[in-house]
Amino acid sequence: MDSHCVGELDGLTFYLAKPEDYDDVMAISQDIYGGNDYLPHRYHYWMTEPGRVVIIARRGKKLVALESGLLVDGGETVIAEGLRVCPKERGWGLSGVILRFVDGYIKKVYPNVKTKRLTRGDDPGPEKLRKFTLLARRSVLSLLGDSEGFNSFVSGLQEKLVVSDETNSSRPLVPVKDLDALKAFLFDSDLSSRLQLPGGAIIQDWEPLKLMESNLHILARRNLTWFVDGSGGKPLFMSFHTPPYPIPYNGGSLCFNIDLYGMETTLAKKALTTHLNSVKSEIQGLVLVHIYMHQTLWKDLKQFCEGHDTVKQSKNFWEQLFLEKEL
C-alpha cells in the first residue's frame, strides 16, 4: 500500500498530499474563490509547514478533492482551509465526505485537538451553520486596480488625509518590528475588548488565532507588516498586511490583504493608506485589495476610497464569517 495512503471512505481513497500532486490539485481548482485562490502560490509551502495536514481524495487514480488543517493554539485547535472538489463532482456531497474523513484523521493523529475553526466568505444560511457557533462577522471592502493607477490612488488618499487634517491626529501609527514589542502589545489583558477583536482572536489572512504565545511562531512565519496606535498608554488600533501574492484572477493578478482592528475611523484611514503606500512599488499588473474590518468602519472606508478612475470597488459589501465547533 502507498505509504501516503491514510484510509478509505465511501468509495474514495485518501492520501497525505505530496509535492508531485500539485498539477492534479490545480486541475480541480477551477474558479475556486472567484479567482482569488491562494493555493497555487502556497501549495508547496504547505507541504513542509509545521503543524499542517493536507489530505487529498482519489476515486481510482483521479484526484477529486482536497482539504487541509493547521494546528494552532498550542495544538488544541485545527483551522480548516483549502477545501475544493473536482468541478464534475460538485453538488453530490463529496465535500462532506472529505470533511468527515479529515476531522476523524486529525482526532486520531492529534488527540489533544478539541476545536475546529474556520472562516468563510459566504453565508450558507442557518441550516448549514447549525453545527457551528458563529463567533464573529467582519466586513470586507474589495478594490480592484492596476499598477499604472495604483500610485496616484495612494497619493489621492494621502491628500484626503491632509485636507481633512487627519494626518495631524495626536494618535500616530508606528511600525512594530520587534517580536518582544509585539508580544507585549498582543498580550495586554484588555486588548480584545478595546479593539473589539472578532471572537477574541486575530484573523491573519483567514486564519483565526487566539492571543497566545504558541501562535506567535505562526505569525512570525507569515512575514507580516504591522502598525499600531503609537500614542502610548492603551493603543486603540492595530493592523497588518500579508505580502502581495499571485492569484489566478483574470489570467494572473496579485492579491493584497489588509487586516484592520479597532473602531477609530481616522486611524483606520491612516492605516489603510500606510499599508497601501508600503507596497506600491511591488504592485505589477492587476491587483485585488481586500480590507477586513469591524462593521462600523466599512461605510467610511468605502467613501474614503471612492473617486479614483482606475482603482475602484470590485465587489459589493460582503463579510467574513468566523465559525467554530467542537471536534
Short mmCIF file of C-alpha atoms in Angstrom, two decimals:
data_model
loop_
_atom_site.label_atom_id
_atom_site.label_comp_id
_atom_site.label_asym_id
_atom_site.label_seq_id
_atom_site.Cartn_x
_atom_site.Cartn_y
_atom_site.Cartn_z
CA MET A 1 0.00 0.00 0.00
CA ASP A 2 1.15 3.55 -0.73
CA SER A 3 2.83 4.89 2.42
CA HIS A 4 0.92 8.14 1.95
CA CYS A 5 -2.48 6.37 1.98
CA VAL A 6 -4.35 7.16 5.20
CA GLY A 7 -7.71 5.44 4.67
CA GLU A 8 -10.84 4.87 2.62
CA LEU A 9 -14.44 6.07 2.89
CA ASP A 10 -17.48 5.98 0.58
CA GLY A 11 -15.54 4.74 -2.44
CA LEU A 12 -12.72 7.25 -2.02
CA THR A 13 -9.11 6.63 -1.06
CA PHE A 14 -7.38 9.33 0.99
CA TYR A 15 -3.70 10.24 0.90
CA LEU A 16 -1.38 12.73 2.51
CA ALA A 17 -0.72 15.21 -0.28
CA LYS A 18 2.74 15.28 -1.88
CA PRO A 19 4.56 17.96 -3.91
CA GLU A 20 4.05 15.91 -7.07
CA ASP A 21 0.24 16.12 -6.63
CA TYR A 22 0.41 19.84 -7.47
CA ASP A 23 -0.78 19.58 -11.09
CA ASP A 24 -3.70 17.33 -10.15
CA VAL A 25 -4.73 19.73 -7.38
CA MET A 26 -4.63 22.69 -9.73
CA ALA A 27 -6.72 20.74 -12.25
CA ILE A 28 -9.66 20.53 -9.79
CA SER A 29 -9.32 24.14 -8.62
CA GLN A 30 -11.13 25.86 -11.47
CA ASP A 31 -12.99 29.03 -10.40
CA ILE A 32 -12.19 28.49 -6.72
CA TYR A 33 -12.88 31.65 -4.66
CA GLY A 34 -13.74 33.64 -7.78
CA GLY A 35 -10.13 33.60 -8.97
CA ASN A 36 -8.76 34.59 -5.54
CA ASP A 37 -7.29 31.14 -4.92
CA TYR A 38 -4.17 31.31 -2.75
CA LEU A 39 -3.25 27.62 -3.10
CA PRO A 40 -1.27 27.82 -6.37
CA HIS A 41 1.09 30.14 -4.51
CA ARG A 42 1.12 28.31 -1.14
CA TYR A 43 0.80 24.64 -2.04
CA HIS A 44 4.49 23.77 -1.93
CA TYR A 45 4.95 25.72 1.31
CA TRP A 46 2.06 23.76 2.81
CA MET A 47 3.94 20.54 2.10
CA THR A 48 6.56 21.47 4.73
CA GLU A 49 4.70 23.84 7.06
CA PRO A 50 4.88 22.74 10.72
CA GLY A 51 1.53 21.56 12.06
CA ARG A 52 -0.08 21.38 8.61
CA VAL A 53 -2.05 18.36 7.38
CA VAL A 54 -3.06 18.27 3.69
CA ILE A 55 -5.23 15.38 2.54
CA ILE A 56 -6.38 14.56 -0.99
CA ALA A 57 -9.11 12.16 -2.07
CA ARG A 58 -8.90 10.00 -5.18
CA ARG A 59 -11.55 7.97 -6.94
CA GLY A 60 -9.42 5.34 -8.59
CA LYS A 61 -6.48 7.31 -9.91
CA LYS A 62 -8.35 10.59 -10.33
CA LEU A 63 -7.87 13.28 -7.68
CA VAL A 64 -11.32 14.61 -6.79
CA ALA A 65 -10.98 16.64 -3.54
CA LEU A 66 -8.59 18.31 -1.09
CA GLU A 67 -8.85 19.58 2.47
CA SER A 68 -6.23 20.93 4.86
CA GLY A 69 -5.93 21.62 8.56
CA LEU A 70 -3.43 23.72 10.51
CA LEU A 71 -2.84 23.01 14.20
CA VAL A 72 -2.80 26.20 16.28
CA ASP A 73 -3.47 27.36 19.84
CA GLY A 74 -0.83 25.03 21.23
CA GLY A 75 -2.28 22.02 19.43
CA GLU A 76 -5.82 22.36 20.81
CA THR A 77 -7.38 23.84 17.67
CA VAL A 78 -7.32 22.96 14.00
CA ILE A 79 -8.06 25.58 11.33
CA ALA A 80 -9.77 24.09 8.29
CA GLU A 81 -8.54 25.56 4.99
CA GLY A 82 -8.34 24.94 1.27
CA LEU A 83 -11.42 22.77 0.67
CA ARG A 84 -12.01 22.06 -3.01
CA VAL A 85 -13.83 19.47 -5.09
CA CYS A 86 -13.44 18.50 -8.75
CA PRO A 87 -15.95 20.56 -10.83
CA LYS A 88 -17.67 17.46 -12.24
CA GLU A 89 -18.22 16.09 -8.73
CA ARG A 90 -19.56 19.24 -7.06
CA GLY A 91 -23.08 19.15 -5.66
CA TRP A 92 -23.04 15.45 -4.77
CA GLY A 93 -21.94 15.63 -1.14
CA LEU A 94 -18.28 14.90 -1.78
CA SER A 95 -17.14 17.84 0.32
CA GLY A 96 -18.97 16.37 3.31
CA VAL A 97 -17.19 13.05 2.84
CA ILE A 98 -13.69 14.52 2.84
CA LEU A 99 -14.52 16.84 5.74
CA ARG A 100 -15.71 13.91 7.85
CA PHE A 101 -12.63 11.91 6.98
CA VAL A 102 -10.19 14.73 7.74
CA ASP A 103 -11.91 15.51 11.06
CA GLY A 104 -11.59 11.86 12.07
CA TYR A 105 -7.99 11.61 10.90
CA ILE A 106 -6.94 14.69 12.85
CA LYS A 107 -8.65 13.49 16.03
CA LYS A 108 -6.89 10.14 15.68
CA VAL A 109 -3.41 11.54 14.99
CA TYR A 110 -3.73 14.61 17.26
CA PRO A 111 -5.99 13.57 20.16
CA ASN A 112 -5.40 16.87 22.00
CA VAL A 113 -7.35 18.79 19.36
CA LYS A 114 -10.65 19.93 20.87
CA THR A 115 -11.88 22.61 18.49
CA LYS A 116 -12.27 23.17 14.77
CA ARG A 117 -12.29 26.72 13.45
CA LEU A 118 -12.77 28.13 10.01
CA THR A 119 -13.59 31.31 8.15
CA ARG A 120 -15.71 31.61 5.04
CA GLY A 121 -16.70 34.42 2.73
CA ASP A 122 -20.33 33.50 2.21
CA ASP A 123 -23.30 32.98 4.50
CA PRO A 124 -24.68 29.49 3.82
CA GLY A 125 -27.75 30.05 5.99
CA PRO A 126 -28.89 28.64 9.33
CA GLU A 127 -29.30 25.04 8.18
CA LYS A 128 -25.67 24.59 7.15
CA LEU A 129 -24.42 26.62 10.10
CA ARG A 130 -26.35 24.72 12.76
CA LYS A 131 -23.33 22.53 13.62
CA PHE A 132 -21.16 25.62 14.19
CA THR A 133 -21.07 28.55 16.56
CA LEU A 134 -20.82 31.86 14.71
CA LEU A 135 -18.18 33.77 16.68
CA ALA A 136 -17.97 36.94 14.61
CA ARG A 137 -18.54 38.69 11.31
CA ARG A 138 -16.10 41.09 9.71
CA SER A 139 -16.91 43.44 6.86
CA VAL A 140 -14.75 43.34 3.74
CA LEU A 141 -14.03 46.13 1.28
CA SER A 142 -12.59 44.87 -2.02
CA LEU A 143 -10.79 47.10 -4.51
CA LEU A 144 -9.50 46.36 -8.00
CA GLY A 145 -6.87 48.35 -9.86
CA ASP A 146 -3.69 48.15 -11.86
CA SER A 147 -0.12 49.20 -11.25
CA GLU A 148 -0.41 52.20 -13.59
CA GLY A 149 -3.04 53.84 -11.41
CA PHE A 150 -2.01 52.49 -8.02
CA ASN A 151 0.50 55.21 -7.12
CA SER A 152 -1.92 58.02 -7.93
CA PHE A 153 -4.65 56.25 -5.96
CA VAL A 154 -2.43 56.10 -2.87
CA SER A 155 -1.37 59.71 -3.36
CA GLY A 156 -5.02 60.68 -3.56
CA LEU A 157 -5.73 59.01 -0.24
CA GLN A 158 -2.78 60.81 1.34
CA GLU A 159 -4.12 64.13 0.05
CA LYS A 160 -7.55 63.38 1.51
CA LEU A 161 -5.93 62.84 4.91
CA VAL A 162 -4.11 66.17 4.64
CA VAL A 163 -7.23 68.05 3.57
CA SER A 164 -9.21 66.61 6.46
CA ASP A 165 -6.27 67.29 8.81
CA GLU A 166 -6.34 63.63 9.85
CA THR A 167 -2.59 63.25 9.29
CA ASN A 168 -2.08 65.58 12.25
CA SER A 169 -4.05 63.39 14.64
CA SER A 170 -2.48 63.10 18.07
CA ARG A 171 -2.56 59.32 17.65
CA PRO A 172 0.26 58.37 15.25
CA LEU A 173 0.68 54.90 13.73
CA VAL A 174 4.05 53.25 14.27
CA PRO A 175 5.52 50.04 12.83
CA VAL A 176 6.12 47.05 15.09
CA LYS A 177 9.15 45.02 14.02
CA ASP A 178 10.41 43.58 17.29
CA LEU A 179 8.79 40.31 18.41
CA ASP A 180 9.05 41.23 22.08
CA ALA A 181 7.27 44.53 21.47
CA LEU A 182 4.56 42.72 19.53
CA LYS A 183 4.19 40.19 22.34
CA ALA A 184 3.77 42.92 24.93
CA PHE A 185 1.13 44.59 22.80
CA LEU A 186 -0.85 41.46 21.90
CA PHE A 187 -0.92 40.07 25.43
CA ASP A 188 -2.38 43.17 27.03
CA SER A 189 -5.27 41.76 29.09
CA ASP A 190 -7.95 44.11 27.75
CA LEU A 191 -6.74 44.35 24.13
CA SER A 192 -9.55 42.14 22.84
CA SER A 193 -12.34 44.28 24.26
CA ARG A 194 -10.60 47.56 23.47
CA LEU A 195 -10.09 46.70 19.79
CA GLN A 196 -13.25 44.58 19.52
CA LEU A 197 -11.27 41.60 18.20
CA PRO A 198 -13.56 39.15 16.35
CA GLY A 199 -14.29 36.22 18.63
CA GLY A 200 -11.41 37.36 20.83
CA ALA A 201 -8.92 36.37 18.12
CA ILE A 202 -6.94 37.91 15.32
CA ILE A 203 -7.62 36.59 11.84
CA GLN A 204 -4.48 36.60 9.73
CA ASP A 205 -5.40 36.10 6.07
CA TRP A 206 -8.40 33.91 7.01
CA GLU A 207 -6.56 32.03 9.79
CA PRO A 208 -8.11 32.79 13.24
CA LEU A 209 -5.57 32.68 16.05
CA LYS A 210 -6.04 33.11 19.78
CA LEU A 211 -3.77 35.58 21.52
CA MET A 212 -1.29 33.09 22.95
CA GLU A 213 2.46 32.66 22.76
CA SER A 214 2.50 29.49 20.65
CA ASN A 215 0.67 31.32 17.87
CA LEU A 216 3.39 33.97 17.66
CA HIS A 217 5.58 31.44 15.87
CA ILE A 218 2.89 31.06 13.21
CA LEU A 219 2.58 34.83 12.80
CA ALA A 220 6.37 35.17 12.60
CA ARG A 221 6.41 32.82 9.60
CA ARG A 222 3.91 34.98 7.70
CA ASN A 223 6.26 37.90 7.02
CA LEU A 224 3.64 40.40 8.16
CA THR A 225 3.96 44.18 8.30
CA TRP A 226 2.39 45.58 11.49
CA PHE A 227 1.31 49.06 12.55
CA VAL A 228 -0.18 50.05 15.90
CA ASP A 229 -1.52 53.18 17.53
CA GLY A 230 1.70 54.62 18.96
CA SER A 231 0.29 57.33 21.17
CA GLY A 232 1.22 55.43 24.33
CA GLY A 233 -0.97 54.12 27.08
CA LYS A 234 -3.68 51.85 25.75
CA PRO A 235 -3.46 51.62 21.92
CA LEU A 236 -6.79 51.86 20.11
CA PHE A 237 -5.78 50.41 16.76
CA MET A 238 -3.74 47.61 15.20
CA SER A 239 -3.29 46.49 11.61
CA PHE A 240 -1.12 44.27 9.45
CA HIS A 241 -0.82 43.13 5.87
CA THR A 242 0.26 39.99 4.08
CA PRO A 243 2.81 40.49 1.30
CA PRO A 244 1.11 40.63 -2.13
CA TYR A 245 0.95 37.20 -3.74
CA PRO A 246 -0.09 35.88 -7.17
CA ILE A 247 -3.60 34.56 -7.83
CA PRO A 248 -5.27 33.20 -11.00
CA TYR A 249 -7.76 36.09 -11.30
CA ASN A 250 -8.13 37.40 -14.87
CA GLY A 251 -5.31 35.19 -16.12
CA GLY A 252 -2.86 36.30 -13.43
CA SER A 253 -3.08 39.06 -10.81
CA LEU A 254 -1.86 39.97 -7.35
CA CYS A 255 -3.82 39.71 -4.11
CA PHE A 256 -3.14 42.06 -1.21
CA ASN A 257 -4.87 41.55 2.15
CA ILE A 258 -5.06 44.15 4.93
CA ASP A 259 -6.49 43.37 8.37
CA LEU A 260 -7.68 46.30 10.49
CA TYR A 261 -8.50 46.01 14.21
CA GLY A 262 -10.14 48.80 16.16
CA MET A 263 -13.05 51.17 15.63
CA GLU A 264 -11.35 54.56 15.22
CA THR A 265 -12.20 55.79 11.71
CA THR A 266 -9.32 58.25 11.49
CA LEU A 267 -6.80 55.58 12.46
CA ALA A 268 -8.38 53.14 10.02
CA LYS A 269 -7.92 55.60 7.14
CA LYS A 270 -4.33 56.28 8.14
CA ALA A 271 -3.58 52.58 8.49
CA LEU A 272 -5.11 51.72 5.13
CA THR A 273 -3.13 54.46 3.40
CA THR A 274 0.09 53.45 5.17
CA HIS A 275 -0.25 49.78 4.18
CA LEU A 276 -1.02 50.64 0.56
CA ASN A 277 1.88 53.08 0.40
CA SER A 278 4.30 50.49 1.79
CA VAL A 279 3.68 48.04 -1.08
CA LYS A 280 3.05 50.34 -4.04
CA SER A 281 6.49 49.61 -5.50
CA GLU A 282 5.67 45.86 -5.50
CA ILE A 283 2.45 46.17 -7.49
CA GLN A 284 2.68 44.93 -11.06
CA GLY A 285 -0.26 44.42 -13.37
CA LEU A 286 -3.71 43.91 -11.87
CA VAL A 287 -4.18 43.86 -8.08
CA LEU A 288 -7.11 42.87 -5.88
CA VAL A 289 -7.04 44.51 -2.45
CA HIS A 290 -9.19 43.03 0.34
CA ILE A 291 -9.56 45.08 3.52
CA TYR A 292 -11.04 43.30 6.56
CA MET A 293 -12.52 45.42 9.34
CA HIS A 294 -15.13 45.96 12.02
CA GLN A 295 -18.58 46.55 10.53
CA THR A 296 -18.72 50.15 11.79
CA LEU A 297 -15.78 51.17 9.56
CA TRP A 298 -16.96 49.86 6.20
CA LYS A 299 -19.09 52.77 5.00
CA ASP A 300 -16.49 55.44 5.87
CA LEU A 301 -13.63 53.50 4.25
CA LYS A 302 -15.69 52.84 1.16
CA GLN A 303 -16.31 56.59 0.78
CA PHE A 304 -12.65 57.32 1.54
CA CYS A 305 -11.55 55.09 -1.38
CA GLU A 306 -14.04 56.45 -3.91
CA GLY A 307 -13.33 58.92 -6.69
CA HIS A 308 -10.39 57.32 -8.49
CA ASP A 309 -10.50 56.42 -12.18
CA THR A 310 -8.56 53.17 -12.15
CA VAL A 311 -8.77 51.75 -8.61
CA LYS A 312 -12.39 51.03 -7.78
CA GLN A 313 -14.57 48.88 -5.58
CA SER A 314 -14.65 45.41 -7.16
CA LYS A 315 -17.33 43.74 -5.08
CA ASN A 316 -20.37 44.88 -3.17
CA PHE A 317 -20.45 44.69 0.60
CA TRP A 318 -19.52 41.23 1.83
CA GLU A 319 -18.49 39.60 5.07
CA GLN A 320 -16.04 37.15 6.53
CA LEU A 321 -17.68 34.68 8.93
CA PHE A 322 -15.69 33.19 11.80
CA LEU A 323 -17.04 29.76 12.82
CA GLU A 324 -16.20 27.19 15.48
CA LYS A 325 -17.32 23.75 16.61
CA GLU A 326 -16.15 21.03 18.94
CA LEU A 327 -14.19 18.27 17.26
#
